[in-house]
Amino acid sequence: MGNKVVTFTEQQLEDYQDCTFFTRKEILRVFKRFRDVNPDLVPKRMTENQAHTIAVPVEEIEKLPELKENPFKRRICQVFSHDGSGNLTFEDFLDMMSVFSEAAPRDIKAWYAFRIYDLDDDMYIGREDLLEATRLLTKGELHQQERDEIVASVLDEADVDGDGKLSFMDFEHVVVRAPDFLSTFHIRV
Amino acid sequence: MEDQIEEMELKPVNVRRTFTLRSNVARQVAVNFMPSRQLPYGTLRLRRTTSENNVLLESSGDETDKQAEIIVREMEQHQRLMEDNPVSEELRREALRDLPQGLTMKRNVRAKLSASVSLRSKHRPINMFKRLKYRISFAWKKARDRISDLIFSIELWYEAIRHVEGHFGSAVGSYFHFLRWLFALDLVLAVLVISFVVVPQALHDQHRNRTGSMGFLDFVSGKGGFEDSLLFYGHYHDGDIVTTGPLTYNMPFAYFFTMLCLYFLFFALLCYRTAYSYRRNFIEIAGGLSNVFASKVFCGWDFGITSQQAAALNASSIYNEFKELLSEQNKNQVTKSFWTKFWQCLVNIVVTAFVLGLIISLEYGLWQLLSSETDLSRWEIYVSSIVTFVLAVCPILFHLIVRLEFYKPRTGFYVTLARTGLLDIGTLTLLLVYWARSGSECWETSMGQEAYRLVILDALLSLFLIPLVEFARSFIFKMNPSDSPPEFNIAYNSLTLIYNQAVLWYGMLFSPLLTVVVTFKFFLLFYVKRECALRACQPARKVWRAAQTQTVLYMLVTLSLFTTLFTIGSLFVRGSSQHCGPFRGYEAVYSVVSEGVLQLARRRTLAQVLAFLTRPGVIAFLLLSLCVAVYYMRAKARAQRSMVGILRRMLVLQSKDKDFLLAAIDKVSNGEWLYSPKPEDQGADSHTWKYLQEVRKPSNAGYHFDPTRLNHSMIERPRSYAKDIRPNSYHMERRKSSEDGETDSSFSWQGSGNCLNKENDAEVGKWL
């Protein structure tokens, strides 16, 4: 009988199962990935309130293989962190992985996708947000004029109420009906 | 809300933004109490507005508690959510999961909710029956959770697929996922077949010795020593199997019912899976295909990529697609003339006819080949290899042919898939029919052997030859870098999988151990393909619609199973061979059921009832009612689709309405509404006062507006900006127009109330 370190209490695991789209085993797997980021900072036992107090700094989270190549990694960390700075506690991280998992329904993903693409955090995806997004997506390859054209076309297609920026409803209207959305907005942990 | 707005007005402009946000919050709170938001929903999903509330307010320890309180209070309003039974618990869980809040907040809410629920439940005694029902459903739910946990813990190849997906993107990942799903399916099939059919037979066989040669070519062809073995149908015993114990095992029953159950069970499973996939990937996205730019920006980046090379490729493919879209947009869209469309249609028809002709001639050629009498030893191996070779080459041929036609790329792809599927299934059906009609002594064993040979030869091809070709291609590319690096051909590989699965469906009845062979083959195929992909291929440059293609692949597998069931059913109704196999004793296979199980010979009435039910009239009636039901569902679906279109348009209009109304609410609460009685302009001769007292008297129900009672008519000439004021003597009828544009002279609400009007003309614009 070895000394098995209990990572979470039963109550915590049940809570997590109820509040996320993960099963027990997946939660433990997520914890393992989280701990691998900084084993010194994250303890093995998370039975007290370490799950929502200990925060791993954003520079280290961005080094995770799942996020390393993502052009929106900084914004993703900001959206899911509890204080908007990008430093993630374990519960933030679990939340993030739960939203990106396969079982999350379309509209939850749409909501978080909206927040991620809303780079200046004003609850609207405006022209500047779109310009920045296209720049990040193509790694700076497009010319300014081409980017302007693309942004104009996007607003043309998606802006339903005609205010020159995309509200959540406009965004959801586009994205929920895109065939690729579920398969691209998906990180396997 | 009032004090917030007043506070806002006193602050300088640079702080306005935060307060604008706060007023948005206020608006949302007002909106939340509108009647339409108070209805209990079927799915009890909370609105995004709550989260907007909470996101905009600052978060600190105290505030999170308050926010949790707000959420809990809103959830408490839904009666169904707050009961103390497993159904409500499940609903609460769903509602929690759909809450777009952080996990810490959700745990808070959950704790508060359970406390509140347990507080309420104390007042409600439940009767014994309900308690029992709840306990059963609760236990069932727990059991289901534990089983799904167990299934997920087996997670074969999880890391391997993740690794491939990181390098190649989710499209290639979906291929490996499909492979894994088929492998799991076949594994279950194999286990069931072995335990119910093969093991009893093996026990029965203990005392017989093996005869016949067992060389390598025999292994490939299934003849010789392998012919009368566990591998094939002919070997199976047709009576009871007795062992040392008191139990007997009736082999024909076992064989029949196992196969029947397996076929129908997997048919049901496949139908369900296909329908689910279709609903998720086709129906839910209906109407979204015209937003090309928006889809590209928002869904273009594959979030599952983990390698630098794949990321660079994704970025460059997005860049190329943007350029393509832009150039298409800038090009003048030439509308095709009637003759062009006619010509394209004609070409499509001609090529389709050509392809169909090709397929039919291939089948005919196969038939001739099979019937030709030769003395070549191992003739059957040659035939099978020719079939395998043709079936391996044709998809590539079809892919080239479809480029001659005028289809959109997506449609062309589906057309190729359909043609290849037709070829595969047609060939297999042909083989089955040939062997059934060949009149040889034990045609089932021959069919089993044919299926076995096909699988083995295809294994040779796909496990050895094709990887060699791919490695050679990548080697050539390395030596001589050209424009097109070798990519992982998802379509071709998926078609191989479907072909193998179809062979399994056809052959499973005649060769029970074929399931084991195919399972093992898929196991090896995974590793071979993974190595091929990682070492010999590059990520694809064009991004794929993986999810929709998955649905089409599932559909093809289901279709092949359906065709199998149909063909085998119709063949077995005629009768099985009398010299071999477990159904030797019965004249027709279904008499296993009618004689063996139901014993119709003894039960006259049952026999008569069944005879009546299987009359053509009854069956025709059933088919007809099925057709009517399908037509009805289709009509309903179309009606609902048009309803969805109407509702979408209404949604758009509603959102505009809402914005308009909320802006108006803001203005009212802001005091900008003209008719709010401010003390300064309540002078007895002010027009406002007169208007309020005389025209808009409280007793004037319905606000009937009588313009004749006004001193000044509403229909007024535009304010004159003329610098000189003409003397009254010239224009008697002309009214005095006030110079400062005060709204005394008009009741329009362009000029708003007095005290705000002077400073806030700019602000008015902001509020609109």
PDB file of C-alpha atoms in Angstrom, chain A residues 10-128:
ATOM      1  CA  GLU A  10     -14.437  13.756  -3.689  1.00  0.00           C
ATOM      2  CA  GLN A  11     -16.495  16.868  -3.294  1.00  0.00           C
ATOM      3  CA  GLN A  12     -14.181  18.822  -5.554  1.00  0.00           C
ATOM      4  CA  LEU A  13     -14.206  16.146  -8.232  1.00  0.00           C
ATOM      5  CA  GLU A  14     -17.970  15.987  -8.170  1.00  0.00           C
ATOM      6  CA  ASP A  15     -18.168  19.737  -8.390  1.00  0.00           C
ATOM      7  CA  TYR A  16     -15.859  19.799 -11.353  1.00  0.00           C
ATOM      8  CA  GLN A  17     -17.763  17.047 -13.069  1.00  0.00           C
ATOM      9  CA  ASP A  18     -20.990  18.933 -12.621  1.00  0.00           C
ATOM     10  CA  CYS A  19     -19.688  22.279 -13.738  1.00  0.00           C
ATOM     11  CA  THR A  20     -17.574  21.237 -16.707  1.00  0.00           C
ATOM     12  CA  PHE A  21     -17.932  18.874 -19.610  1.00  0.00           C
ATOM     13  CA  PHE A  22     -15.265  16.528 -18.363  1.00  0.00           C
ATOM     14  CA  THR A  23     -15.250  13.115 -16.786  1.00  0.00           C
ATOM     15  CA  ARG A  24     -13.174  12.296 -13.755  1.00  0.00           C
ATOM     16  CA  LYS A  25     -10.284  10.866 -15.693  1.00  0.00           C
ATOM     17  CA  GLU A  26     -10.134  13.833 -18.001  1.00  0.00           C
ATOM     18  CA  ILE A  27     -10.044  16.219 -15.051  1.00  0.00           C
ATOM     19  CA  LEU A  28      -7.031  14.408 -13.660  1.00  0.00           C
ATOM     20  CA  ARG A  29      -5.391  14.510 -17.050  1.00  0.00           C
ATOM     21  CA  VAL A  30      -5.969  18.253 -17.245  1.00  0.00           C
ATOM     22  CA  PHE A  31      -4.416  18.613 -13.821  1.00  0.00           C
ATOM     23  CA  LYS A  32      -1.370  16.719 -14.979  1.00  0.00           C
ATOM     24  CA  ARG A  33      -0.924  19.088 -17.918  1.00  0.00           C
ATOM     25  CA  PHE A  34      -1.381  22.072 -15.645  1.00  0.00           C
ATOM     26  CA  ARG A  35       1.189  20.827 -13.211  1.00  0.00           C
ATOM     27  CA  ASP A  36       3.675  20.119 -15.995  1.00  0.00           C
ATOM     28  CA  VAL A  37       3.791  23.828 -16.765  1.00  0.00           C
ATOM     29  CA  ASN A  38       5.412  24.663 -13.454  1.00  0.00           C
ATOM     30  CA  PRO A  39       5.848  21.747 -11.060  1.00  0.00           C
ATOM     31  CA  ASP A  40       7.395  23.921  -8.393  1.00  0.00           C
ATOM     32  CA  LEU A  41       4.542  26.344  -8.218  1.00  0.00           C
ATOM     33  CA  VAL A  42       1.657  23.898  -8.438  1.00  0.00           C
ATOM     34  CA  PRO A  43       1.514  21.434  -5.553  1.00  0.00           C
ATOM     35  CA  LYS A  44       0.361  17.867  -5.846  1.00  0.00           C
ATOM     36  CA  ARG A  45      -2.393  18.327  -3.331  1.00  0.00           C
ATOM     37  CA  MET A  46      -5.124  20.719  -4.309  1.00  0.00           C
ATOM     38  CA  THR A  47      -7.545  19.741  -1.635  1.00  0.00           C
ATOM     39  CA  GLU A  48      -7.918  23.113  -0.050  1.00  0.00           C
ATOM     40  CA  ASN A  49      -8.337  26.335  -1.904  1.00  0.00           C
ATOM     41  CA  GLN A  50      -5.179  26.033  -3.982  1.00  0.00           C
ATOM     42  CA  ALA A  51      -7.331  25.331  -7.005  1.00  0.00           C
ATOM     43  CA  HIS A  52      -8.501  28.904  -7.176  1.00  0.00           C
ATOM     44  CA  THR A  53      -5.661  30.756  -5.489  1.00  0.00           C
ATOM     45  CA  ILE A  54      -2.427  29.536  -7.011  1.00  0.00           C
ATOM     46  CA  ALA A  55      -2.061  31.184 -10.405  1.00  0.00           C
ATOM     47  CA  VAL A  56       0.524  30.273 -13.011  1.00  0.00           C
ATOM     48  CA  PRO A  57       1.861  33.348 -14.817  1.00  0.00           C
ATOM     49  CA  VAL A  58       0.753  33.911 -18.344  1.00  0.00           C
ATOM     50  CA  GLU A  59       4.214  33.624 -19.945  1.00  0.00           C
ATOM     51  CA  GLU A  60       4.493  30.055 -18.758  1.00  0.00           C
ATOM     52  CA  ILE A  61       0.975  29.089 -19.802  1.00  0.00           C
ATOM     53  CA  GLU A  62       1.727  30.350 -23.293  1.00  0.00           C
ATOM     54  CA  LYS A  63       4.531  27.837 -23.564  1.00  0.00           C
ATOM     55  CA  LEU A  64       2.070  24.928 -23.466  1.00  0.00           C
ATOM     56  CA  PRO A  65       2.188  23.031 -26.749  1.00  0.00           C
ATOM     57  CA  GLU A  66      -1.545  23.516 -27.244  1.00  0.00           C
ATOM     58  CA  LEU A  67      -1.234  27.282 -27.064  1.00  0.00           C
ATOM     59  CA  LYS A  68       2.284  27.865 -28.308  1.00  0.00           C
ATOM     60  CA  GLU A  69       1.405  28.260 -31.962  1.00  0.00           C
ATOM     61  CA  ASN A  70      -1.917  29.931 -31.493  1.00  0.00           C
ATOM     62  CA  PRO A  71      -1.949  33.569 -32.610  1.00  0.00           C
ATOM     63  CA  PHE A  72      -4.580  34.423 -30.027  1.00  0.00           C
ATOM     64  CA  LYS A  73      -2.871  32.815 -27.075  1.00  0.00           C
ATOM     65  CA  ARG A  74      -2.504  35.972 -25.023  1.00  0.00           C
ATOM     66  CA  ARG A  75      -6.126  36.899 -25.492  1.00  0.00           C
ATOM     67  CA  ILE A  76      -7.289  33.356 -24.644  1.00  0.00           C
ATOM     68  CA  CYS A  77      -5.411  33.488 -21.366  1.00  0.00           C
ATOM     69  CA  GLN A  78      -6.861  36.896 -20.582  1.00  0.00           C
ATOM     70  CA  VAL A  79     -10.403  35.786 -21.271  1.00  0.00           C
ATOM     71  CA  PHE A  80     -10.249  32.735 -19.078  1.00  0.00           C
ATOM     72  CA  SER A  81      -8.320  34.204 -16.184  1.00  0.00           C
ATOM     73  CA  HIS A  82     -10.260  35.319 -13.164  1.00  0.00           C
ATOM     74  CA  ASP A  83      -8.748  38.784 -13.044  1.00  0.00           C
ATOM     75  CA  GLY A  84      -8.231  39.492 -16.735  1.00  0.00           C
ATOM     76  CA  SER A  85      -4.452  39.515 -16.485  1.00  0.00           C
ATOM     77  CA  GLY A  86      -3.841  36.152 -18.075  1.00  0.00           C
ATOM     78  CA  ASN A  87      -2.524  34.313 -15.039  1.00  0.00           C
ATOM     79  CA  LEU A  88      -4.543  31.154 -14.759  1.00  0.00           C
ATOM     80  CA  THR A  89      -5.473  29.222 -11.656  1.00  0.00           C
ATOM     81  CA  PHE A  90      -6.267  25.565 -12.010  1.00  0.00           C
ATOM     82  CA  GLU A  91      -9.979  26.227 -12.101  1.00  0.00           C
ATOM     83  CA  ASP A  92      -9.505  28.779 -14.874  1.00  0.00           C
ATOM     84  CA  PHE A  93      -7.414  26.298 -16.796  1.00  0.00           C
ATOM     85  CA  LEU A  94      -9.981  23.545 -16.327  1.00  0.00           C
ATOM     86  CA  ASP A  95     -12.680  25.905 -17.485  1.00  0.00           C
ATOM     87  CA  MET A  96     -10.665  26.771 -20.564  1.00  0.00           C
ATOM     88  CA  MET A  97     -10.093  23.134 -21.481  1.00  0.00           C
ATOM     89  CA  SER A  98     -13.730  22.348 -20.828  1.00  0.00           C
ATOM     90  CA  VAL A  99     -14.930  25.028 -23.237  1.00  0.00           C
ATOM     91  CA  PHE A 100     -12.477  23.840 -25.877  1.00  0.00           C
ATOM     92  CA  SER A 101     -13.378  20.189 -25.416  1.00  0.00           C
ATOM     93  CA  GLU A 102     -15.501  18.208 -27.783  1.00  0.00           C
ATOM     94  CA  ALA A 103     -18.507  17.963 -25.508  1.00  0.00           C
ATOM     95  CA  ALA A 104     -19.043  21.691 -25.098  1.00  0.00           C
ATOM     96  CA  PRO A 105     -22.113  22.841 -27.020  1.00  0.00           C
ATOM     97  CA  ARG A 106     -21.955  25.307 -29.838  1.00  0.00           C
ATOM     98  CA  ASP A 107     -23.247  28.366 -28.039  1.00  0.00           C
ATOM     99  CA  ILE A 108     -20.854  28.157 -25.126  1.00  0.00           C
ATOM    100  CA  LYS A 109     -18.027  27.998 -27.626  1.00  0.00           C
ATOM    101  CA  ALA A 110     -19.562  30.867 -29.577  1.00  0.00           C
ATOM    102  CA  TRP A 111     -19.683  33.024 -26.463  1.00  0.00           C
ATOM    103  CA  TYR A 112     -16.080  32.425 -25.569  1.00  0.00           C
ATOM    104  CA  ALA A 113     -14.982  32.776 -29.187  1.00  0.00           C
ATOM    105  CA  PHE A 114     -16.672  36.170 -29.197  1.00  0.00           C
ATOM    106  CA  ARG A 115     -14.791  37.229 -26.101  1.00  0.00           C
ATOM    107  CA  ILE A 116     -11.510  36.009 -27.563  1.00  0.00           C
ATOM    108  CA  TYR A 117     -11.934  37.855 -30.841  1.00  0.00           C
ATOM    109  CA  ASP A 118     -13.065  40.976 -29.012  1.00  0.00           C
ATOM    110  CA  LEU A 119      -9.511  42.101 -28.459  1.00  0.00           C
ATOM    111  CA  ASP A 120     -10.265  45.446 -26.837  1.00  0.00           C
ATOM    112  CA  ASP A 121     -12.889  43.990 -24.539  1.00  0.00           C
ATOM    113  CA  ASP A 122     -15.731  46.360 -25.277  1.00  0.00           C
ATOM    114  CA  MET A 123     -18.338  43.676 -25.946  1.00  0.00           C
ATOM    115  CA  TYR A 124     -18.243  44.431 -29.655  1.00  0.00           C
ATOM    116  CA  ILE A 125     -15.992  43.169 -32.389  1.00  0.00           C
ATOM    117  CA  GLY A 126     -15.134  46.430 -34.094  1.00  0.00           C
ATOM    118  CA  ARG A 127     -12.988  47.290 -37.094  1.00  0.00           C
ATOM    119  CA  GLU A 128      -9.780  47.422 -35.122  1.00  0.00           C
TER     120      GLU A 128
END
